């Protein structure tokens, strides 16, 4: 087994990016239930994200979403973040909430709409220049609801053309992370529905284009850790959008639905050399009915616990069992690590980092929850439509 | 084969109820794209529904949704409908859009919220008395998002208690139709997730409680026509909510995703004696990106076409092949009916009913679409939140 | 939290029935890989099952499968079992491997075949009388591969008729456990495809008819613990066939694919009063590529671990969090129990029962594996077709 | 709309390859039901395949499966085929039925087993040289049943290495078609589980390596026509294995489960230039309970019907509707073609080809079914294990 000491060293270097939008209101198509104390602007979102980092120690960056987080002065926003101990992370584009995008954005049949969408993506790169962000995360809601509605192949051509223009605009050290999604909001054909499509586009674009795996965006039964292993082998895994799902893109707290799956994913990350800055670990979740900041802290801890278990897999024993074809023993080596209660280890990690060993309890004691409920009165709460 | 003449007679008696909310705006959690000309109140919804009936001849009733269709004077609303050639149909309750319902309605852990939900259902029965509606359609968004969030079994107890109170309130000739749904908006456990749960509750409630099958509310791969056959055999099929899906509850036009499945469902309806007034045939769809009234006309026609094919199955030949164990021949009998182009037959049906044989073309020529765009200016468009 | 002492007491009373057929060869439609040392008759299967009980202490009974385990003298077989420290358990019928059953058994369109199938079931009750078995476990491969192949509803009528005849034959204290399965080997419509169908039949048959939940027999995404909670609430949960699946009815070791799901199931069992002799806990697995006896020991241990975690859920804290609507806290109470490493507790349980704390290591040291490979030479290995 | 005359011309050039193994016995893991008259050797399989071509006119080639169709003299086998009016088609390898392949073949952890597997593939290329076959079709049952059982990434490395050796051996005009499959017989991780994996390997191998789409090998809800369109766009669609499924890899007659899906697939084929000799159209089905030769004739006809409908889509009207963003009209253009009864057109096609317009009736009248039952007595029936 990996020495716990080595595991602890690795765990201290972990970084999980939290998304600005998870601090705002969200919901289903049926209802958005507003919560008291929710941020009203990007600055307040950063304040909340800073609390998550303060108590976990491993959430140092915050992803922005444009236009939800559009501000006049991104340098000021970055400074605000740094003053609170965090940094701005990936820039997420939004090409699905403008009325023009009813039939798509970058894949729309009308060149005028495509131009608008590409211009938005180029604007996002401008923002990256201003914020110093490395990653442009692209998720397209593009697709069709009915057979025949548009030409599947023609939409791929348009997608390739639009991505190429944005790729060209990327500066030194900047990357484009292309996300895929099985379905929703498109209900018949989605233009980037699976890792294969994202991979094929990224391959043609070049080394700055990488695939991002959202753990909620797969068909039922898909073996996600296989995709992770394959993308790492191909040098094309750019990052994760973590969340969890029982059914579709439920966007629950990562690890809540299938903690064993999360462990298997993290094992392939570790095994494939993906526990490195080249792979961005990001949350992308909706806390529709649960308190948002504690849910995000819990999510960060869930990633930590899965990572700790993955680090504890005894690689030598596993390889030996695999080579000898001992199915039960090989499985047992993996299960031994999974069945280990790593919470004591993580408490030690936190204490050695100068943190409270119990982030949730510490957050609750901090009074932040009460403070934001009391102070954030008036204004408009942030949400998906904000 | 059933004589085409007999099939035509049956088709002329068909009745497909259209839902008031399908005439309003709808969308996904990501975006609602507003359409020009959408109704601004229940009266305008009825005006649109009347157009669907005018051109198809088989959509004589309109389902209401409370509170979306709440008016001061339901008798006036009923009169408005009748003046336009339609009638008010099922009353649909809504216990998912009030802030109190974040953790459930009739199954909520707090008795105060449950009381509010049951009171709403009782109010719906009052409205049925006023409108003369026969059916109270109940769909509950109740459920939980996380394991442990609430007690699965305790919620069933509360559900049974609430339903029993509403059941007692039903008058002579009134029914309660209980709908089930696999998931959404609840993401871990839904309180009425499958036909078995709905059936078990209806059985205990009594003969006025019946199960309603929404064709979009099943797990992947579920054989819906089996459920239809089983519920008819048990005397517990109260009706359908028609729509279609490729993935989850996509709410596309019925027959759009899998027309062969719709045919198989209608075959079991016909075979099981369900083509009768005891089984309510209702649409429950969302026309997020397509024009609403034409989409509803197209949907009604899709149901007609599937029904026509089901009526054309040669029952004698089928039984003979089934009895003799001739797998290919039995399947061929069914496929022969399915592969028949029934559009000419339906054109005849319409002509014999004094209608234009091409409802969509006739609607387009009518100028209604242009008229409502021009006239329905100002006010607030109806939608799920209206 | 439940006192560990109380949990240990409960765990000592646990009983997991192992199936005779899991000791024989099995495989997929593509290939059966034979293993050395596999039993060649029912007596040798019992010898192996006795070893599982010897080392785990909680596998005291063995399910038989007729005709695979047909012997001339069942009393002698029972004595053989008792001499080795185990007892005969449920009798499993087989109406899927005779050439006559190509189009079904109890639901077959031909009355002659149905008679044969029912006679086989009646024979199984005779065997129960001889073995003293309480439970007749019924799984029907009946169904159709193509739409139209047979009449869905007619098959339900035949099923009801056949079951009723068998039910009448049951003696005092005997039960009929009806299993459902989503699909396979039937590929279009299965005659008992879901819990609702099994429940409806059992309800009509009477109190001796109970539903059995095979954890591998559900549509993708089905919430199995909900079904467990519901059947317990209805007084209709007769038992489990445990195994696990990633895709379809993969029949892997229970707990191997989704240990969190197994824990949630066991939690509902405990919470609903199902941890009692009225609910039979049985394995139904295939060890196609892994060593069989160790795999079964591992499976029994997996059930123990899930049960231990379920017993450790702090019911008071959970109820309090649920009542107060604290989603995160309620989930946390459940996750705390799940994240506990219960292996030390189970080692104590075994030591207090006079067993080796490590059943697999003890089995390996026992020499049984080498002994059966050396001795079981010649003859025909047991398997699904034996 | 495409002129019916043009559609007829195209339909006369269609070629659907039938698989030798579909003429033999097959079944599920539960039971293989033998049928009277089934071939006993490769020569008799060709005799049956020739009948399918004789009556349909569009099944001119027969796929072989090695070792099931191993003969001493492939030239003699080819001559036998030609004398009956057909030709030998793709060579299918088999690396899943030898005891050595329990843990994999080309991906096996042991180099000795991998060598054996690659040698078998090289032998298949030798056979291609002898038969004049163009395509080597590779399907690997390789994978793992339990997490940890083997190293996911290491298996990919071995796969790449083995494929590269075989690729090098391919002669002028020969191709390698790599098939993917979601799951089964591997139950945790399959080594080529999706089109992305097959595509990535084929891309590295070179232009002679192409992906083959088996219509039954996808996760629930997968949009197969999207994959077809994408692979055609990438120049990497080598062919199809046609069959249909309701649940998993059910291997039912193509078009039996979802004829609308088959039509959509054929539409993308036509639209993307795939209706050409570069794309191999092959059946890969199991006729477990239905008569085999008529089922294959029916399957060929199903492909014809779907193709005819796809050819009848009015491309100009569709493009116009798509460009204008008219969702309903674009969908209607496609549905108009689908709803057309193309059986009269295909009867004309057959008559113009000098065939009986009703292939199944003609086959039944031919007496072939009775003849093979009478003559094929003794010997061992062909099947998956033959």
PDB file of C-alpha atoms in Angstrom, chain C residues 29-165:
ATOM      1  CA  UNK C  29     -23.937 -17.349 -24.203  1.00  0.00           C
ATOM      2  CA  UNK C  30     -20.475 -17.034 -25.702  1.00  0.00           C
ATOM      3  CA  UNK C  31     -18.604 -19.520 -23.546  1.00  0.00           C
ATOM      4  CA  UNK C  32     -18.645 -21.504 -20.327  1.00  0.00           C
ATOM      5  CA  UNK C  33     -15.147 -21.715 -18.877  1.00  0.00           C
ATOM      6  CA  UNK C  34     -14.899 -24.902 -16.823  1.00  0.00           C
ATOM      7  CA  UNK C  35     -13.055 -24.794 -13.503  1.00  0.00           C
ATOM      8  CA  UNK C  36     -11.126 -27.617 -11.879  1.00  0.00           C
ATOM      9  CA  UNK C  37     -12.639 -29.149  -8.774  1.00  0.00           C
ATOM     10  CA  UNK C  38     -16.216 -28.205  -9.537  1.00  0.00           C
ATOM     11  CA  UNK C  39     -18.867 -30.498  -7.978  1.00  0.00           C
ATOM     12  CA  UNK C  40     -20.228 -33.331 -10.072  1.00  0.00           C
ATOM     13  CA  UNK C  41     -23.455 -33.928  -8.171  1.00  0.00           C
ATOM     14  CA  UNK C  42     -25.711 -32.342  -5.558  1.00  0.00           C
ATOM     15  CA  UNK C  43     -23.829 -34.022  -2.745  1.00  0.00           C
ATOM     16  CA  UNK C  44     -20.564 -32.402  -3.706  1.00  0.00           C
ATOM     17  CA  UNK C  45     -22.307 -29.036  -4.042  1.00  0.00           C
ATOM     18  CA  UNK C  46     -23.449 -29.399  -0.448  1.00  0.00           C
ATOM     19  CA  UNK C  47     -19.914 -30.239   0.584  1.00  0.00           C
ATOM     20  CA  UNK C  48     -18.756 -26.949  -0.880  1.00  0.00           C
ATOM     21  CA  UNK C  49     -21.635 -24.998   0.603  1.00  0.00           C
ATOM     22  CA  UNK C  50     -20.783 -26.463   3.998  1.00  0.00           C
ATOM     23  CA  UNK C  51     -17.308 -24.986   3.679  1.00  0.00           C
ATOM     24  CA  UNK C  52     -18.779 -21.544   3.086  1.00  0.00           C
ATOM     25  CA  UNK C  53     -20.820 -21.893   6.254  1.00  0.00           C
ATOM     26  CA  UNK C  54     -17.895 -23.356   8.171  1.00  0.00           C
ATOM     27  CA  UNK C  55     -15.789 -20.269   7.547  1.00  0.00           C
ATOM     28  CA  UNK C  56     -18.444 -17.550   7.610  1.00  0.00           C
ATOM     29  CA  UNK C  57     -20.884 -18.904  10.172  1.00  0.00           C
ATOM     30  CA  UNK C  58     -23.805 -17.212   8.482  1.00  0.00           C
ATOM     31  CA  UNK C  59     -24.595 -19.420   5.464  1.00  0.00           C
ATOM     32  CA  UNK C  60     -26.510 -22.265   7.099  1.00  0.00           C
ATOM     33  CA  UNK C  61     -28.783 -23.264   4.216  1.00  0.00           C
ATOM     34  CA  UNK C  62     -28.417 -24.218   0.575  1.00  0.00           C
ATOM     35  CA  UNK C  63     -30.947 -23.597  -2.180  1.00  0.00           C
ATOM     36  CA  UNK C  64     -31.628 -26.456  -4.572  1.00  0.00           C
ATOM     37  CA  UNK C  65     -32.521 -26.219  -8.235  1.00  0.00           C
ATOM     38  CA  UNK C  66     -34.739 -28.836  -9.817  1.00  0.00           C
ATOM     39  CA  UNK C  67     -33.908 -30.699 -12.042  1.00  0.00           C
ATOM     40  CA  UNK C  68     -30.228 -29.803 -11.682  1.00  0.00           C
ATOM     41  CA  UNK C  69     -30.256 -31.161  -8.139  1.00  0.00           C
ATOM     42  CA  UNK C  70     -32.678 -33.995  -8.653  1.00  0.00           C
ATOM     43  CA  UNK C  71     -31.798 -37.061  -6.604  1.00  0.00           C
ATOM     44  CA  UNK C  72     -33.596 -40.279  -5.864  1.00  0.00           C
ATOM     45  CA  UNK C  73     -33.650 -39.779  -2.142  1.00  0.00           C
ATOM     46  CA  UNK C  74     -34.104 -36.242  -0.838  1.00  0.00           C
ATOM     47  CA  UNK C  75     -34.100 -37.405   2.753  1.00  0.00           C
ATOM     48  CA  UNK C  76     -30.629 -38.795   2.174  1.00  0.00           C
ATOM     49  CA  UNK C  77     -29.592 -35.512   0.639  1.00  0.00           C
ATOM     50  CA  UNK C  78     -30.942 -33.630   3.639  1.00  0.00           C
ATOM     51  CA  UNK C  79     -29.058 -35.965   5.971  1.00  0.00           C
ATOM     52  CA  UNK C  80     -25.883 -35.419   3.959  1.00  0.00           C
ATOM     53  CA  UNK C  81     -26.322 -31.701   4.419  1.00  0.00           C
ATOM     54  CA  UNK C  82     -26.932 -31.936   8.127  1.00  0.00           C
ATOM     55  CA  UNK C  83     -23.917 -34.118   8.615  1.00  0.00           C
ATOM     56  CA  UNK C  84     -21.867 -31.296   7.138  1.00  0.00           C
ATOM     57  CA  UNK C  85     -23.544 -28.637   9.250  1.00  0.00           C
ATOM     58  CA  UNK C  86     -25.957 -27.122   6.752  1.00  0.00           C
ATOM     59  CA  UNK C  87     -29.611 -27.557   5.795  1.00  0.00           C
ATOM     60  CA  UNK C  88     -31.546 -27.614   2.545  1.00  0.00           C
ATOM     61  CA  UNK C  89     -33.225 -24.331   1.720  1.00  0.00           C
ATOM     62  CA  UNK C  90     -35.490 -23.031  -1.001  1.00  0.00           C
ATOM     63  CA  UNK C  91     -36.483 -25.206  -3.934  1.00  0.00           C
ATOM     64  CA  UNK C  92     -35.978 -23.458  -7.264  1.00  0.00           C
ATOM     65  CA  UNK C  93     -37.970 -24.602 -10.247  1.00  0.00           C
ATOM     66  CA  UNK C  94     -36.698 -24.733 -13.820  1.00  0.00           C
ATOM     67  CA  UNK C  95     -39.090 -24.306 -16.701  1.00  0.00           C
ATOM     68  CA  UNK C  96     -36.674 -22.970 -19.266  1.00  0.00           C
ATOM     69  CA  UNK C  97     -34.352 -25.751 -20.342  1.00  0.00           C
ATOM     70  CA  UNK C  98     -36.678 -28.263 -21.881  1.00  0.00           C
ATOM     71  CA  UNK C  99     -37.167 -28.112 -25.641  1.00  0.00           C
ATOM     72  CA  UNK C 100     -40.895 -27.782 -25.050  1.00  0.00           C
ATOM     73  CA  UNK C 101     -40.373 -24.417 -23.407  1.00  0.00           C
ATOM     74  CA  UNK C 102     -39.146 -22.563 -26.491  1.00  0.00           C
ATOM     75  CA  UNK C 103     -42.188 -20.289 -26.460  1.00  0.00           C
ATOM     76  CA  UNK C 104     -42.792 -20.329 -22.735  1.00  0.00           C
ATOM     77  CA  UNK C 105     -43.808 -22.649 -19.945  1.00  0.00           C
ATOM     78  CA  UNK C 106     -46.655 -21.685 -17.656  1.00  0.00           C
ATOM     79  CA  UNK C 107     -47.654 -18.978 -20.163  1.00  0.00           C
ATOM     80  CA  UNK C 108     -47.184 -21.081 -23.303  1.00  0.00           C
ATOM     81  CA  UNK C 109     -50.004 -20.846 -25.840  1.00  0.00           C
ATOM     82  CA  UNK C 110     -50.335 -24.642 -25.846  1.00  0.00           C
ATOM     83  CA  UNK C 111     -52.165 -26.142 -22.863  1.00  0.00           C
ATOM     84  CA  UNK C 112     -50.091 -29.301 -23.072  1.00  0.00           C
ATOM     85  CA  UNK C 113     -46.908 -27.403 -22.373  1.00  0.00           C
ATOM     86  CA  UNK C 114     -48.549 -25.438 -19.597  1.00  0.00           C
ATOM     87  CA  UNK C 115     -49.659 -28.683 -17.990  1.00  0.00           C
ATOM     88  CA  UNK C 116     -46.110 -29.961 -18.107  1.00  0.00           C
ATOM     89  CA  UNK C 117     -44.814 -26.773 -16.505  1.00  0.00           C
ATOM     90  CA  UNK C 118     -47.374 -26.772 -13.732  1.00  0.00           C
ATOM     91  CA  UNK C 119     -46.714 -30.443 -13.076  1.00  0.00           C
ATOM     92  CA  UNK C 120     -43.061 -29.606 -12.637  1.00  0.00           C
ATOM     93  CA  UNK C 121     -43.951 -26.928 -10.113  1.00  0.00           C
ATOM     94  CA  UNK C 122     -46.167 -29.350  -8.233  1.00  0.00           C
ATOM     95  CA  UNK C 123     -43.285 -31.818  -8.214  1.00  0.00           C
ATOM     96  CA  UNK C 124     -41.171 -29.111  -6.635  1.00  0.00           C
ATOM     97  CA  UNK C 125     -43.685 -28.829  -3.805  1.00  0.00           C
ATOM     98  CA  UNK C 126     -43.466 -32.584  -3.361  1.00  0.00           C
ATOM     99  CA  UNK C 127     -39.727 -32.169  -3.012  1.00  0.00           C
ATOM    100  CA  UNK C 128     -40.283 -29.406  -0.464  1.00  0.00           C
ATOM    101  CA  UNK C 129     -42.330 -31.839   1.563  1.00  0.00           C
ATOM    102  CA  UNK C 130     -39.433 -34.266   1.427  1.00  0.00           C
ATOM    103  CA  UNK C 131     -36.711 -31.747   2.220  1.00  0.00           C
ATOM    104  CA  UNK C 132     -38.655 -29.692   4.698  1.00  0.00           C
ATOM    105  CA  UNK C 133     -38.061 -26.593   2.635  1.00  0.00           C
ATOM    106  CA  UNK C 134     -40.253 -23.615   3.331  1.00  0.00           C
ATOM    107  CA  UNK C 135     -39.926 -21.710   0.069  1.00  0.00           C
ATOM    108  CA  UNK C 136     -40.691 -22.479  -3.553  1.00  0.00           C
ATOM    109  CA  UNK C 137     -38.837 -19.915  -5.615  1.00  0.00           C
ATOM    110  CA  UNK C 138     -40.368 -19.303  -9.012  1.00  0.00           C
ATOM    111  CA  UNK C 139     -38.594 -17.584 -11.832  1.00  0.00           C
ATOM    112  CA  UNK C 140     -40.133 -17.840 -15.262  1.00  0.00           C
ATOM    113  CA  UNK C 141     -38.127 -17.277 -18.421  1.00  0.00           C
ATOM    114  CA  UNK C 142     -41.484 -16.842 -20.150  1.00  0.00           C
ATOM    115  CA  UNK C 143     -41.950 -14.029 -22.573  1.00  0.00           C
ATOM    116  CA  UNK C 144     -41.761 -13.128 -26.232  1.00  0.00           C
ATOM    117  CA  UNK C 145     -39.029 -11.885 -28.521  1.00  0.00           C
ATOM    118  CA  UNK C 146     -41.135 -10.079 -31.112  1.00  0.00           C
ATOM    119  CA  UNK C 147     -44.166  -7.811 -30.988  1.00  0.00           C
ATOM    120  CA  UNK C 148     -47.238  -9.851 -31.835  1.00  0.00           C
ATOM    121  CA  UNK C 149     -45.542 -13.180 -31.139  1.00  0.00           C
ATOM    122  CA  UNK C 150     -48.119 -13.940 -28.496  1.00  0.00           C
ATOM    123  CA  UNK C 151     -50.913 -12.174 -26.700  1.00  0.00           C
ATOM    124  CA  UNK C 152     -49.510 -10.241 -23.735  1.00  0.00           C
ATOM    125  CA  UNK C 153     -52.753 -10.291 -21.833  1.00  0.00           C
ATOM    126  CA  UNK C 154     -53.607 -13.875 -22.613  1.00  0.00           C
ATOM    127  CA  UNK C 155     -50.275 -14.904 -21.190  1.00  0.00           C
ATOM    128  CA  UNK C 156     -51.141 -13.112 -17.943  1.00  0.00           C
ATOM    129  CA  UNK C 157     -54.364 -15.091 -17.733  1.00  0.00           C
ATOM    130  CA  UNK C 158     -52.484 -18.344 -18.170  1.00  0.00           C
ATOM    131  CA  UNK C 159     -49.889 -17.280 -15.622  1.00  0.00           C
ATOM    132  CA  UNK C 160     -52.572 -16.507 -13.049  1.00  0.00           C
ATOM    133  CA  UNK C 161     -54.264 -19.838 -13.654  1.00  0.00           C
ATOM    134  CA  UNK C 162     -51.076 -21.855 -13.304  1.00  0.00           C
ATOM    135  CA  UNK C 163     -49.914 -20.031 -10.206  1.00  0.00           C
ATOM    136  CA  UNK C 164     -53.283 -20.529  -8.571  1.00  0.00           C
ATOM    137  CA  UNK C 165     -53.064 -24.280  -9.017  1.00  0.00           C
TER     138      UNK C 165
END
